[in-house]
Coordinates of C-alpha atoms in Angstrom, one line a residue:
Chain A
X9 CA 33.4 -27.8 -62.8
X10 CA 37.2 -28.6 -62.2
X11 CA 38.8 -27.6 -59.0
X12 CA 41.8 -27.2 -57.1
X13 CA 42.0 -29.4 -54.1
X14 CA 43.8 -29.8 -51.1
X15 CA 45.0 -32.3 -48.6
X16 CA 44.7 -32.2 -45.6
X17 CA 42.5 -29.5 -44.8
X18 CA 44.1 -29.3 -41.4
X19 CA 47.4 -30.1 -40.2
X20 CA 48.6 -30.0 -36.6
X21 CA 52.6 -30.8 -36.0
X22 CA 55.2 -30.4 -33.6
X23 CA 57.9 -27.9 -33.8
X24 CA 61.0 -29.4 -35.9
X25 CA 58.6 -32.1 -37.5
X26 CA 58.4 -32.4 -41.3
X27 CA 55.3 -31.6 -43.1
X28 CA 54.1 -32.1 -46.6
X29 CA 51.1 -30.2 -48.1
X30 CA 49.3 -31.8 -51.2
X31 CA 47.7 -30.0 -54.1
X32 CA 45.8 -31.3 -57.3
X33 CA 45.6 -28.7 -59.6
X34 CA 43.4 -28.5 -62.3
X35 CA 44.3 -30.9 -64.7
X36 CA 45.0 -29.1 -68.2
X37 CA 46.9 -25.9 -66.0
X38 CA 50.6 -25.8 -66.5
X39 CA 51.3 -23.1 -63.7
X40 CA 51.4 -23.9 -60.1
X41 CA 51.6 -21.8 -57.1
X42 CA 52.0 -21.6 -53.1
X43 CA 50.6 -19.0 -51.1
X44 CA 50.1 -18.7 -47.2
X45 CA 48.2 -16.1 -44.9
X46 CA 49.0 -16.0 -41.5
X47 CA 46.1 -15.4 -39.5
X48 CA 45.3 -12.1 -39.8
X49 CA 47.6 -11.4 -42.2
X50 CA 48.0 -10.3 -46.1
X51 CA 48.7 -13.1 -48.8
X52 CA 52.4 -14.0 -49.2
X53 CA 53.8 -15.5 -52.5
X54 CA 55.8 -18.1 -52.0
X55 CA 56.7 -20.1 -55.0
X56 CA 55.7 -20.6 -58.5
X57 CA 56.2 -23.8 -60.6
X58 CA 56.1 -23.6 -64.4
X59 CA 57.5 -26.9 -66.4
X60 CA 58.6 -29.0 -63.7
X61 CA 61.3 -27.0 -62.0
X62 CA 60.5 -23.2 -59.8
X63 CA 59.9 -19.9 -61.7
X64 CA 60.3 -17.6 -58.9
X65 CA 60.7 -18.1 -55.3
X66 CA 60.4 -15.6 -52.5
X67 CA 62.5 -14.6 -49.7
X68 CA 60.2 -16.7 -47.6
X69 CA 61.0 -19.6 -49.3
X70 CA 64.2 -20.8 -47.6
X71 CA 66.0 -23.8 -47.7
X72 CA 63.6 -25.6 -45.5
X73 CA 60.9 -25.2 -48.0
X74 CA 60.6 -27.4 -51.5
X75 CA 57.8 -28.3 -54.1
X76 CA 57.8 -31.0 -55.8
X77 CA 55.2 -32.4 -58.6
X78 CA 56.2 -36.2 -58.4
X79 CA 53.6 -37.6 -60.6
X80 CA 52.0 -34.9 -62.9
X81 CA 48.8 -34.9 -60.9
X82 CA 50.2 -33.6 -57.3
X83 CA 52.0 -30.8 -56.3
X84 CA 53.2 -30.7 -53.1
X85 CA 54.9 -28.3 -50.8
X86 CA 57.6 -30.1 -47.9
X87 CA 58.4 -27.7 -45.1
X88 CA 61.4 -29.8 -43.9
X89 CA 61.8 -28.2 -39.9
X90 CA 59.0 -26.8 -39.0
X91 CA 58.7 -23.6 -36.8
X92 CA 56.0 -21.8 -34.8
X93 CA 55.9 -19.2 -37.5
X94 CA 54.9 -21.5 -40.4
X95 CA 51.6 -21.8 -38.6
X96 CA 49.2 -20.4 -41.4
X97 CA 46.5 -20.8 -44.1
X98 CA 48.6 -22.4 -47.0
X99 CA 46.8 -21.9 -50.2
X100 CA 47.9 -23.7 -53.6
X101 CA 46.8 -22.2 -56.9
X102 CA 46.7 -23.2 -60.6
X103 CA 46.4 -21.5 -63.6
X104 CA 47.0 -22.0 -67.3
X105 CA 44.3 -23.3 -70.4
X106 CA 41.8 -21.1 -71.2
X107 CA 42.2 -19.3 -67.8
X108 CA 45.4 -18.4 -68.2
X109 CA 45.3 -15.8 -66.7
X110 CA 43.6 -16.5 -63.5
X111 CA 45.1 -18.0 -60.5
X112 CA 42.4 -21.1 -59.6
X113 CA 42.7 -21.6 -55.4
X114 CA 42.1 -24.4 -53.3
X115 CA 40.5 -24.3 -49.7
X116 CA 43.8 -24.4 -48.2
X117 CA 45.5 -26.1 -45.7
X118 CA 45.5 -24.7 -42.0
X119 CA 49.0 -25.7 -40.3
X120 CA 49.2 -25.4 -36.8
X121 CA 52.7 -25.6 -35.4
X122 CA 52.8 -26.3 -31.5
Chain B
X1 CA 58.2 -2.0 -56.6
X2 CA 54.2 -3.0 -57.3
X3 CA 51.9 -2.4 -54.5
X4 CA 48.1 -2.7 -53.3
X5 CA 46.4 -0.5 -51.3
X6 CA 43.5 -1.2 -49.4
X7 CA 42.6 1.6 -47.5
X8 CA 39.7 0.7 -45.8
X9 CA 40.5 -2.3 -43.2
X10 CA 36.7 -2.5 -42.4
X11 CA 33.4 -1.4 -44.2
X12 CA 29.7 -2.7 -43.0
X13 CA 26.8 -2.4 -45.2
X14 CA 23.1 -2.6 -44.9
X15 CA 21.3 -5.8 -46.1
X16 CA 19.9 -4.5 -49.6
X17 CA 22.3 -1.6 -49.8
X18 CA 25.3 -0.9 -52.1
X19 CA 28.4 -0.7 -50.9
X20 CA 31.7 0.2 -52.7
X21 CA 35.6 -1.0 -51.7
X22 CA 38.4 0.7 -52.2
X23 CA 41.4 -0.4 -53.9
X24 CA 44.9 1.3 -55.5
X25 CA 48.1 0.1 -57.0
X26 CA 51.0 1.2 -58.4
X27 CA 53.2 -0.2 -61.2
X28 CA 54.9 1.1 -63.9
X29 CA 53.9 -1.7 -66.4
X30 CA 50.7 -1.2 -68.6
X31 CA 49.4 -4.7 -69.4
X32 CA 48.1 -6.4 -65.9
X33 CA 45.3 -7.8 -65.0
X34 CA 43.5 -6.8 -61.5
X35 CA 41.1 -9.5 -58.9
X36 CA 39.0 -8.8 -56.5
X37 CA 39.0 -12.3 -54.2
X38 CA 36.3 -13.1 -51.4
X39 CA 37.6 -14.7 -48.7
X40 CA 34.6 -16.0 -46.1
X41 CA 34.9 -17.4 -42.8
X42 CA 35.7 -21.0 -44.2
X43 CA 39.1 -19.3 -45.5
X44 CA 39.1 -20.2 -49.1
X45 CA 39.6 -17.8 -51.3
X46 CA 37.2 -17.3 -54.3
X47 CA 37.8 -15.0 -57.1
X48 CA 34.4 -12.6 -57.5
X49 CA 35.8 -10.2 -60.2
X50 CA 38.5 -9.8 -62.7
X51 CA 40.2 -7.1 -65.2
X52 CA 41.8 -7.1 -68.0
X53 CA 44.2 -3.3 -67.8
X54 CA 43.6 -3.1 -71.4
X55 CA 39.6 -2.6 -71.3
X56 CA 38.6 0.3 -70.8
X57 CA 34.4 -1.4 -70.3
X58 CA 34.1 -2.4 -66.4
X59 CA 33.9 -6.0 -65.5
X60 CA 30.4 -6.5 -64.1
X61 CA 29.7 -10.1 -62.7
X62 CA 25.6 -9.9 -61.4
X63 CA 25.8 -7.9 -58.7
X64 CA 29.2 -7.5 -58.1
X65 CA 30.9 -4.7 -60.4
X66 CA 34.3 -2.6 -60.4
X67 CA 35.2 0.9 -61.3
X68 CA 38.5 0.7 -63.1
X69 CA 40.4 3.6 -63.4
X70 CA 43.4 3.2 -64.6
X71 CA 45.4 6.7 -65.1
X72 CA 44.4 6.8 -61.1
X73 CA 45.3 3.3 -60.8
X74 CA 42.1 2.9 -59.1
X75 CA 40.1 -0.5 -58.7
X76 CA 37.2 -0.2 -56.7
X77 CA 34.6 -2.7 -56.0
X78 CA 31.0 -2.1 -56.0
X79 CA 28.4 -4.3 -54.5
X80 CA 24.5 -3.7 -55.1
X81 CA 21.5 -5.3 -53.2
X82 CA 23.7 -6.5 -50.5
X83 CA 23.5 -10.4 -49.0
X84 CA 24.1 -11.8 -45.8
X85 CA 26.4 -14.2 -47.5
X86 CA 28.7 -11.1 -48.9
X87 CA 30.1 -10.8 -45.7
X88 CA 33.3 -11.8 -45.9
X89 CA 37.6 -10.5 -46.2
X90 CA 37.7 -9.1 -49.8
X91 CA 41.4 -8.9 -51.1
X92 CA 42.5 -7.0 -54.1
X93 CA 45.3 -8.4 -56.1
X94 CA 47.0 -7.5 -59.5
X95 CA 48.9 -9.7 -61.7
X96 CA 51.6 -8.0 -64.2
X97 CA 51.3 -9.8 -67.1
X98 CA 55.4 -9.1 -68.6
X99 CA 57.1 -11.2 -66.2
X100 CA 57.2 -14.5 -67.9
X101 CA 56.8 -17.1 -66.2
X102 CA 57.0 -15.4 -62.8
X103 CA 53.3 -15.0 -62.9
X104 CA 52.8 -13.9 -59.2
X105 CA 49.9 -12.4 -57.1
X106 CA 50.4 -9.1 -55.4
X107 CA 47.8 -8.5 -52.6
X108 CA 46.4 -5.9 -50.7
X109 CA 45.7 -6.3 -47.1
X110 CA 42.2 -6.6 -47.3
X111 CA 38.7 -5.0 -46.1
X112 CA 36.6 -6.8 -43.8
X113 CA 32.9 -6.2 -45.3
X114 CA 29.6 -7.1 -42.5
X115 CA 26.5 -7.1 -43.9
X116 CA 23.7 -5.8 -41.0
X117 CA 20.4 -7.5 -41.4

């Protein structure tokens, strides 16, 4: 059964260091989506990606974030200086096909910013 | 603005038992579609249940079922025969279905469900 995977499945950084999460989707899904949790925490939305460019964005998603889909299989998320607060569960998510309607999640990526 | 509400931040259960989780919302839209996600200790998140706002039948999935009400915009989840392996954060989330692309989750806080032996 196809899958949503994740790389890497724990990321430890330094405070102001760059970071780049990696997602494959599922392969025939044309929606793609970042979510994070801090620990603790509710789900927060942070950015949806429909036909190469962002559908929607939240107020989280500031200048030091950006996604990117260089190669039609990845989709990656670049937080560019990171801070203590970014330390959480970050979840991508596919949907589209015959799911269309369901939001398909990886296992997430646990950053830890010291 | 479109909200979840989980009112119960932690339920237990007897192994065997049935147990039932809360859930509201509120939206003003009337085509949506409503999760229930399990989220164990390993932290991924696995969708158990979903439903369509336009059915008025209750999704069932084995043992896991929902009580959809959706003049109360109620979306309760009902567990029967109870596992060890249920424990787990269950999150409610609701997806509107007329924004588009914009095709976001909205989550509730979450229950925290144990599971005595």
């Amino acid at each position: 059964e196809p899958e949503v995977t994740q790389t890497p499945s724990h990321q430890v950084t330094q405070m102001g260091q760059e970071v780049i999460l990696r997602c494959v989707p599922i392969s025939n899904h044309l929606y793609f989506y970042w979510y994070r949790q801090i620990l603790g925490q509710k789900v927060e939305f942070l950015v949806s990606f429909y036909n190469n460019e962002i559908s929607e964005k939240s107020e989280i998603f500031d200048d030091q974030f950006s996604v990117e889909r260089p190669d039609g299989s990845n989709f990656t998320l670049k937080i560019r200086s990171t801070k203590l607060e970014d330390s959480a569960m970050y979840f991508c998510a596919s949907g589209g096909g015959s799911s269309y309607n369901e939001q398909f999640f990886g296992p997430g990526t646990r950053l830890t910013v010291l | 603005a479109q909200t979840v509400t989980q009112s119960q931040p932690e339920m237990s259960v007897q192994e065997a038992e049935t147990v039932t989780l809360s859930c509201t919302y509120d939206t003003s839209e009337s085509d949506y579609y409503l999760f229930w996600y399990k989220q164990p200790p390993s932290r991924q998140m696995i969708l158990v249940i979903r439903q369509e706002a336009y059915k008025q039948q209750n999704a069932t999935e084995n043992r896991f079922s929902v009580n959809f009400q959706k003049a109360a915009k109620s979306f309760s989840l009902k567990i029967s025969d109870s596992q060890l392996g249920d424990a787990a954060m269950y999150f409610c989330a609701y997806l509107p279905l007329n924004a588009g692309n914009n095709r976001k989750l909205i989550w509730g806080l979450g229950t925290s469900l144990a599971v005595n032996p």
